[in-house]
DNA sequence: AGAGATTTTCTCATTTATGGGAATCGAGCC
DNA sequence: GGCTCGATTCCCATAAATGAGAAAATCTCT
């Protein structure tokens, strides 16, 4: 079980349609997109016709060309957005190894530019991100509780509750909490 | 532009780590996951070691096995990112006549698309906006405390703390609080 | 209609991912 | 040490995705 035949094709078809729509919106030709993304015309044609299943690699490149995060692309593929997200239905996930919990208060949706996350970090935690999913991603981070130290492009910032940090992400970043306090914060992403 | 070397590998590595963590969390062996997902042990091994880039098809099957949407998986992979500066010299604004206070947690800036407001509304208040400042303005409203009733384009929504309402403003909107409770909420505007 | 240019699809060779099975590694146990 | 059992990785054949260029389809003028 767990294997559901027919889903594969459905997924491919949905991805295909979405990619086609994305390109149509920008008015790009396959050739232009090929140059922008580094993926060949032929492949693009086959992807948009659901003749093959794209690798994560080429999906990543396409997202980069379209200025999308993979999350958002998948959101476009999978969901039609519901305006009201109730507390209990907000998807959460946890990474116990680093003491990290995040909930999507306002999950990505095709029609929306922004999304909202609530994150919790335990004391003495450290998370590192080598690169943003797409350059110039805009963040507004509001620290609700605890203490948080952020390093972005080499600049380090110590936050206390109530502080709101805005920035555009181009390079590496690091999240750290001191030994004596964790952190709970809201993240608005555009 | 658009093509950024190093992103491919970074993506693969992040997917690999996430898949590894997911399997570890459930305590499954490669064999078990292979049965659940319909993807071979060998492939699973290579994916978790970032030796190859998975097709959307196998990612779909893995998500199915883990009970995740692709969106969720990508959210896990891309996580959030890092921050940069700014703090809390948050200009406040008050309108006593309707019992309304708003503070700009993240004030508008030329380089940024979004802004963050914290608003407080006293009980039994009613505010009406005939038209948005600009059409298709995107709002993500997170109710922190109290109760709030919102009418957007004729659709009315009753919010309780923790709820998040997203919408694009084209027409009129109305904010109302019940007689017995005010409201405190965050507003993310794009 | 027709000629020319653009966009898309198709063909074929190459690269890459995938599956099955054998080999390797690791932890317990006698 | 040697043995067994489980899990993971390696090897090789197959299937699938990708790229470069040719063919086909589509569009735009006159």
Coordinates of C-alpha atoms (C1' of nucleotides) in Angstrom, one line a residue:
Chain A
X1 CA 0.0 0.0 0.0
X2 CA 1.0 3.6 -0.2
X3 CA 1.5 3.1 -3.9
X4 CA -1.4 4.6 -5.8
X5 CA -1.2 4.1 -9.5
X6 CA -2.5 6.9 -11.6
X7 CA -1.3 9.5 -9.1
X8 CA 2.0 9.7 -10.9
X9 CA 0.4 10.7 -14.1
X10 CA -2.0 13.1 -12.4
X11 CA 1.0 14.8 -10.7
X12 CA 2.9 15.1 -14.0
X13 CA -0.2 16.5 -15.7
X14 CA -0.7 19.1 -13.0
X15 CA 2.9 20.1 -13.0
X16 CA 2.8 20.4 -16.8
X17 CA -0.2 22.6 -16.7
X18 CA 1.2 24.9 -14.1
X19 CA 4.5 25.2 -15.9
X20 CA 2.7 26.0 -19.1
X21 CA 0.6 28.6 -17.4
X22 CA 3.7 30.2 -15.8
X23 CA 5.4 30.5 -19.0
X24 CA 2.3 31.9 -20.7
X25 CA 1.9 34.5 -18.0
X26 CA 5.4 35.9 -18.7
X27 CA 4.9 35.5 -22.4
X28 CA 8.2 33.6 -22.8
X29 CA 9.0 31.2 -25.6
X30 CA 10.5 27.9 -24.9
X31 CA 13.8 29.3 -26.1
X32 CA 13.8 32.2 -23.8
X33 CA 12.9 30.0 -20.8
X34 CA 15.6 27.6 -21.9
X35 CA 18.2 30.4 -21.7
X36 CA 16.8 31.7 -18.4
X37 CA 16.7 28.3 -16.7
X38 CA 19.5 26.4 -18.3
X39 CA 17.0 23.6 -19.3
X40 CA 16.8 22.7 -23.0
X41 CA 13.8 23.5 -25.2
X42 CA 13.2 19.9 -25.9
X43 CA 13.0 19.0 -22.2
X44 CA 10.7 22.0 -21.5
X45 CA 8.4 20.9 -24.3
X46 CA 8.2 17.4 -22.9
X47 CA 7.6 18.7 -19.4
X48 CA 4.8 21.0 -20.4
X49 CA 3.2 18.1 -22.2
X50 CA 3.6 15.7 -19.3
X51 CA 5.6 13.3 -21.4
X52 CA 8.3 12.9 -18.7
X53 CA 8.6 13.4 -15.0
X54 CA 11.0 16.2 -14.2
X55 CA 13.9 15.7 -11.8
X56 CA 14.1 17.8 -8.7
X57 CA 17.1 19.4 -10.3
X58 CA 15.3 20.8 -13.3
X59 CA 12.3 21.8 -11.2
X60 CA 14.8 23.7 -9.0
X61 CA 16.1 25.5 -12.1
X62 CA 12.7 26.3 -13.3
X63 CA 11.7 27.7 -10.0
X64 CA 14.8 29.8 -10.0
X65 CA 13.9 31.2 -13.5
X66 CA 10.4 32.0 -12.4
X67 CA 11.5 33.4 -9.1
X68 CA 9.5 30.9 -7.2
X69 CA 10.3 28.7 -4.2
X70 CA 9.7 25.0 -4.8
X71 CA 7.2 25.2 -2.0
X72 CA 5.2 27.8 -3.9
X73 CA 5.3 25.9 -7.1
X74 CA 4.0 22.8 -5.3
X75 CA 1.4 24.9 -3.7
X76 CA 0.3 26.0 -7.1
X77 CA 0.1 22.5 -8.2
X78 CA -1.7 21.0 -5.3
X79 CA -4.0 23.6 -3.8
X80 CA -6.7 26.0 -4.4
X81 CA -6.4 28.3 -1.5
X82 CA -8.8 28.5 1.3
X83 CA -9.0 32.0 2.8
X84 CA -9.5 31.0 6.4
X85 CA -7.0 28.7 8.1
X86 CA -8.1 27.6 11.5
X87 CA -5.6 27.1 14.3
X88 CA -6.0 23.4 14.5
X89 CA -5.7 22.8 10.7
X90 CA -2.4 24.7 10.3
X91 CA 0.1 22.2 9.2
X92 CA 3.1 21.8 11.5
X93 CA 6.3 19.9 11.4
X94 CA 9.0 19.2 13.8
X95 CA 12.6 18.5 13.7
X96 CA 13.5 17.1 17.1
X97 CA 17.2 16.8 16.3
X98 CA 17.6 20.5 16.4
X99 CA 14.6 21.4 18.6
X100 CA 12.7 23.1 15.8
X101 CA 9.0 23.4 15.3
X102 CA 7.2 25.3 12.5
X103 CA 3.6 25.8 11.6
X104 CA 2.3 27.3 8.4
X105 CA -0.2 29.8 9.7
X106 CA -0.8 31.0 6.2
X107 CA 0.4 28.4 3.7
X108 CA 1.6 29.2 0.2
X109 CA -1.2 29.6 -2.3
X110 CA -1.0 30.2 -6.0
X111 CA -3.0 33.4 -5.8
X112 CA -1.0 34.9 -2.9
X113 CA 2.4 36.4 -2.8
X114 CA 3.1 36.0 0.9
X115 CA 3.0 33.3 3.5
X116 CA 3.1 33.3 7.3
X117 CA 5.0 30.8 9.5
X118 CA 5.3 30.5 13.2
X119 CA 8.5 28.9 14.4
X120 CA 9.8 27.7 17.7
X121 CA 13.4 27.0 18.5
X122 CA 14.6 25.4 21.8
X123 CA 17.4 26.9 23.9
X124 CA 20.9 26.4 22.7
X125 CA 19.9 25.6 19.1
X126 CA 21.7 26.4 15.9
X127 CA 20.4 26.2 12.4
X128 CA 22.3 27.1 9.3
X129 CA 21.1 27.7 5.8
X130 CA 23.7 27.9 3.0
X131 CA 21.5 29.5 0.4
X132 CA 18.0 31.0 0.0
X133 CA 15.5 29.1 -2.2
X134 CA 15.5 32.1 -4.4
X135 CA 17.5 35.2 -4.2
X136 CA 16.1 38.4 -2.7
X137 CA 13.4 36.6 -0.8
X138 CA 11.9 39.1 1.6
X139 CA 11.5 38.3 5.3
X140 CA 9.8 40.0 8.1
X141 CA 10.7 38.3 11.4
X142 CA 8.8 39.2 14.5
X143 CA 10.2 37.8 17.7
X144 CA 7.4 36.9 20.1
X145 CA 9.2 35.3 23.0
X146 CA 12.7 34.4 24.1
X147 CA 15.9 35.5 22.5
X148 CA 17.3 35.0 19.0
X149 CA 20.5 35.7 17.3
X150 CA 20.6 36.0 13.5
X151 CA 23.5 36.1 11.2
X152 CA 22.8 37.2 7.6
X153 CA 25.5 37.7 5.1
X154 CA 28.0 37.9 7.9
X155 CA 26.0 40.5 9.9
X156 CA 24.9 39.3 13.3
X157 CA 21.8 40.6 15.1
X158 CA 20.6 40.0 18.6
X159 CA 16.8 40.2 18.9
X160 CA 14.6 40.6 22.0
X161 CA 10.8 40.1 22.1
X162 CA 8.9 42.7 20.1
X163 CA 11.7 43.3 17.6
X164 CA 10.9 43.0 14.0
X165 CA 13.7 42.2 11.6
X166 CA 13.3 42.8 7.9
X167 CA 15.7 41.8 5.2
X168 CA 16.2 40.4 1.8
X169 CA 18.0 37.1 1.6
X170 CA 20.8 36.6 -0.9
X171 CA 23.3 34.5 0.9
X172 CA 23.9 32.3 3.9
X173 CA 22.0 32.7 7.2
X174 CA 22.2 31.3 10.7
X175 CA 19.7 31.0 13.5
X176 CA 20.9 30.7 17.1
X177 CA 19.4 30.7 20.5
X178 CA 21.3 31.2 23.7
X179 CA 21.7 28.4 26.3
X180 CA 19.2 30.0 28.7
X181 CA 16.3 30.8 26.3
X182 CA 14.6 29.5 23.2
X183 CA 12.7 31.5 20.7
X184 CA 9.2 31.8 19.3
X185 CA 8.7 34.0 16.3
X186 CA 6.6 34.8 13.3
X187 CA 8.0 34.8 9.9
X188 CA 6.3 36.7 7.0
X189 CA 7.7 35.7 3.7
X190 CA 7.2 37.5 0.4
Chain B
X1 CA 21.1 34.8 -15.0
X2 CA 18.7 32.5 -13.4
X3 CA 21.1 29.7 -13.5
X4 CA 23.0 29.5 -10.3
X5 CA 25.6 26.8 -10.0
X6 CA 25.7 25.1 -6.6
X7 CA 22.0 25.4 -6.1
X8 CA 21.4 22.0 -7.7
X9 CA 23.7 20.3 -5.3
X10 CA 22.5 22.2 -2.3
X11 CA 18.9 21.3 -3.2
X12 CA 19.8 17.6 -3.6
X13 CA 21.6 17.7 -0.3
X14 CA 18.8 19.3 1.5
X15 CA 16.3 16.9 0.0
X16 CA 18.6 14.0 1.0
X17 CA 18.8 15.2 4.6
X18 CA 15.1 15.7 4.9
X19 CA 14.3 12.3 3.5
X20 CA 16.8 10.7 5.8
X21 CA 15.3 12.5 8.8
X22 CA 11.8 11.5 7.8
X23 CA 12.6 7.9 7.6
X24 CA 14.6 8.1 10.8
X25 CA 11.6 9.6 12.6
X26 CA 9.4 6.7 11.6
X27 CA 12.1 4.2 12.4
X28 CA 11.7 2.5 9.0
X29 CA 14.4 0.6 7.2
X30 CA 15.1 1.2 3.5
X31 CA 13.3 -2.1 2.9
X32 CA 10.2 -1.1 4.7
X33 CA 10.1 2.3 3.0
X34 CA 10.6 0.6 -0.4
X35 CA 7.5 -1.6 0.2
X36 CA 5.5 1.4 1.4
X37 CA 6.5 3.7 -1.4
X38 CA 7.1 1.4 -4.3
X39 CA 10.6 2.8 -4.7
X40 CA 13.5 0.5 -4.6
X41 CA 16.0 0.3 -1.8
X42 CA 18.9 1.1 -4.1
X43 CA 17.2 4.3 -5.3
X44 CA 16.3 5.3 -1.7
X45 CA 19.8 4.8 -0.6
X46 CA 21.1 7.0 -3.4
X47 CA 18.5 9.7 -2.8
X48 CA 19.3 9.9 0.9
X49 CA 23.0 10.2 0.0
X50 CA 22.3 12.9 -2.6
X51 CA 23.9 10.8 -5.3
X52 CA 21.1 11.4 -7.8
X53 CA 18.3 13.9 -8.3
X54 CA 14.9 12.3 -7.7
X55 CA 12.1 12.6 -10.3
X56 CA 8.9 14.3 -9.4
X57 CA 7.4 10.9 -9.7
X58 CA 9.4 9.2 -7.0
X59 CA 9.1 12.3 -4.8
X60 CA 5.4 12.0 -5.2
X61 CA 5.5 8.3 -4.1
X62 CA 7.6 9.1 -1.1
X63 CA 5.3 11.9 0.0
X64 CA 2.5 9.4 -0.3
X65 CA 4.3 7.0 1.9
X66 CA 5.1 9.6 4.4
X67 CA 1.6 11.0 4.3
X68 CA 2.8 14.4 3.2
X69 CA 1.9 16.8 0.4
X70 CA 4.6 17.8 -1.9
X71 CA 4.2 21.3 -0.6
X72 CA 4.9 20.2 2.9
X73 CA 7.9 18.3 1.9
X74 CA 9.3 21.3 0.0
X75 CA 8.5 23.5 2.9
X76 CA 10.6 21.2 5.1
X77 CA 13.4 21.3 2.5
X78 CA 13.5 25.0 2.0
X79 CA 12.7 25.8 5.6
X80 CA 12.9 29.3 6.4
X81 CA 15.9 31.4 5.9
X82 CA 17.8 33.9 7.6
X83 CA 17.5 37.4 8.7
X84 CA 19.0 40.7 8.7
X85 CA 18.5 43.9 10.6
X86 CA 16.0 46.3 12.1
X87 CA 14.4 46.8 15.4
X88 CA 11.6 48.2 17.4
X89 CA 11.2 51.9 17.1
X90 CA 7.7 51.1 16.1
X91 CA 5.5 54.1 15.4
X92 CA 2.1 53.9 16.9
X93 CA -1.1 55.4 15.7
X94 CA -4.3 55.8 17.6
X95 CA -7.9 56.6 16.8
X96 CA -9.7 56.9 20.1
X97 CA -13.0 57.7 18.4
X98 CA -13.3 54.1 17.3
X99 CA -11.0 52.5 19.9
X100 CA -8.4 51.6 17.4
X101 CA -4.6 51.4 17.9
X102 CA -2.1 50.3 15.3
X103 CA 1.6 50.0 15.4
X104 CA 3.9 49.4 12.5
X105 CA 6.1 46.5 13.5
X106 CA 7.7 46.6 10.1
X107 CA 7.0 50.0 8.5
X108 CA 6.9 50.4 4.8
X109 CA 10.2 50.7 3.0
X110 CA 11.0 51.4 -0.6
X111 CA 13.0 48.2 -1.0
X112 CA 10.4 46.0 0.6
X113 CA 7.1 44.7 -0.8
X114 CA 5.5 43.9 2.6
X115 CA 4.8 45.5 5.9
X116 CA 3.7 44.3 9.3
X117 CA 1.1 45.9 11.6
X118 CA -0.1 45.1 15.0
X119 CA -3.6 46.3 15.6
X120 CA -5.9 46.6 18.6
X121 CA -9.6 47.0 18.6
X122 CA -11.7 47.6 21.7
X123 CA -14.9 45.6 22.2
X124 CA -18.0 46.6 20.3
X125 CA -16.1 48.4 17.6
X126 CA -16.9 48.7 14.0
X127 CA -14.6 50.0 11.2
X128 CA -15.5 50.2 7.6
X129 CA -13.2 50.6 4.6
X130 CA -15.1 51.4 1.4
X131 CA -12.1 50.8 -0.8
X132 CA -8.6 49.4 -0.5
X133 CA -5.7 51.8 -0.9
X134 CA -4.8 49.9 -3.9
X135 CA -6.6 47.1 -5.7
X136 CA -5.7 43.5 -5.1
X137 CA -3.9 44.4 -1.8
X138 CA -3.0 41.1 -0.1
X139 CA -3.7 40.7 3.5
X140 CA -2.7 37.9 6.0
X141 CA -4.5 38.5 9.2
X142 CA -3.5 36.6 12.3
X143 CA -5.8 37.0 15.3
X144 CA -3.8 36.9 18.5
X145 CA -6.4 37.6 21.2
X146 CA -10.1 38.3 21.5
X147 CA -12.7 37.9 18.7
X148 CA -13.0 39.5 15.4
X149 CA -15.6 39.4 12.6
X150 CA -14.4 40.3 9.1
X151 CA -16.5 41.0 6.1
X152 CA -14.6 41.0 2.8
X153 CA -16.4 41.4 -0.5
X154 CA -19.6 40.3 1.1
X155 CA -18.2 37.2 2.8
X156 CA -18.2 37.2 6.5
X157 CA -15.6 35.4 8.7
X158 CA -15.7 34.9 12.4
X159 CA -12.2 34.5 13.8
X160 CA -10.9 33.1 17.1
X161 CA -7.3 33.4 18.4
X162 CA -4.9 31.5 16.2
X163 CA -6.9 31.8 13.1
X164 CA -5.3 33.2 10.0
X165 CA -7.4 34.9 7.3
X166 CA -5.9 35.6 3.9
X167 CA -7.6 37.7 1.2
X168 CA -7.0 40.1 -1.6
X169 CA -8.9 43.3 -1.3
X170 CA -10.8 44.6 -4.2
X171 CA -13.8 46.1 -2.6
X172 CA -15.2 47.1 0.7
X173 CA -14.2 45.5 4.0
X174 CA -15.6 45.7 7.6
X175 CA -14.0 44.9 10.9
X176 CA -16.2 44.2 13.9
X177 CA -15.7 43.1 17.5
X178 CA -18.4 41.7 19.7
X179 CA -19.6 43.6 22.8
X180 CA -17.9 41.3 25.2
X181 CA -14.4 41.1 23.6
X182 CA -11.9 43.3 21.7
X183 CA -9.3 42.0 19.3
X184 CA -5.6 42.1 18.9
X185 CA -4.2 40.9 15.6
X186 CA -1.2 41.1 13.3
X187 CA -1.7 42.2 9.8
X188 CA 0.8 41.3 7.1
X189 CA 0.3 43.4 4.0
X190 CA 1.8 42.9 0.5
Chain C
dA1 C1' -2.5 32.0 -50.9
dG2 C1' 2.7 32.1 -50.3
dA3 C1' 7.5 33.3 -48.3
dG4 C1' 9.9 34.1 -44.2
dA5 C1' 10.5 34.1 -39.4
dT6 C1' 9.3 32.2 -35.0
dT7 C1' 7.8 28.7 -32.0
dT8 C1' 7.1 24.1 -31.0
dT9 C1' 7.7 19.2 -31.6
dC10 C1' 10.3 15.2 -33.0
dT11 C1' 14.6 12.2 -33.7
dC12 C1' 18.5 10.3 -32.1
dA13 C1' 22.6 10.0 -29.1
dT14 C1' 24.0 10.8 -24.4
dT15 C1' 23.5 11.2 -19.7
dT16 C1' 21.1 10.0 -15.7
dA17 C1' 17.9 7.7 -12.6
dT18 C1' 16.0 3.4 -11.3
dG19 C1' 15.5 -1.7 -10.0
dG20 C1' 17.3 -6.3 -8.8
dG21 C1' 20.7 -8.8 -6.8
dA22 C1' 25.3 -9.4 -4.7
dA23 C1' 28.6 -7.6 -1.6
dT24 C1' 29.7 -4.9 2.5
dC25 C1' 29.1 -3.1 6.9
dG26 C1' 27.5 -3.4 11.9
dA27 C1' 25.6 -5.0 16.0
dG28 C1' 24.6 -8.6 18.8
dC29 C1' 25.5 -13.5 20.4
dC30 C1' 27.7 -18.2 21.1
Chain D
dG1 C1' 37.4 -15.0 16.8
dG2 C1' 33.5 -16.7 14.2
dC3 C1' 28.6 -16.7 13.2
dT4 C1' 24.0 -14.7 12.1
dC5 C1' 20.8 -11.4 11.1
dG6 C1' 19.5 -6.9 9.7
dA7 C1' 20.5 -2.8 7.2
dT8 C1' 22.9 -0.3 3.8
dT9 C1' 25.7 0.3 -0.1
dC10 C1' 27.8 -1.3 -4.5
dC11 C1' 27.5 -3.3 -9.4
dC12 C1' 25.3 -4.0 -13.5
dA13 C1' 21.5 -4.0 -16.7
dT14 C1' 17.4 -1.5 -18.0
dA15 C1' 14.4 2.3 -18.3
dA16 C1' 13.9 7.1 -18.3
dA17 C1' 15.1 11.9 -18.7
dT18 C1' 17.9 15.3 -21.0
dG19 C1' 20.3 17.9 -24.9
dA20 C1' 21.5 19.3 -29.7
dG21 C1' 19.8 19.8 -33.9
dA22 C1' 16.3 18.7 -37.7
dA23 C1' 11.6 18.6 -39.0
dA24 C1' 7.0 20.3 -38.4
dA25 C1' 3.6 23.5 -37.0
dT26 C1' 2.2 28.3 -36.3
dC27 C1' 2.2 32.9 -37.0
dT28 C1' 2.9 37.4 -39.9
dC29 C1' 3.4 39.9 -43.2
dT30 C1' 2.3 41.3 -48.2

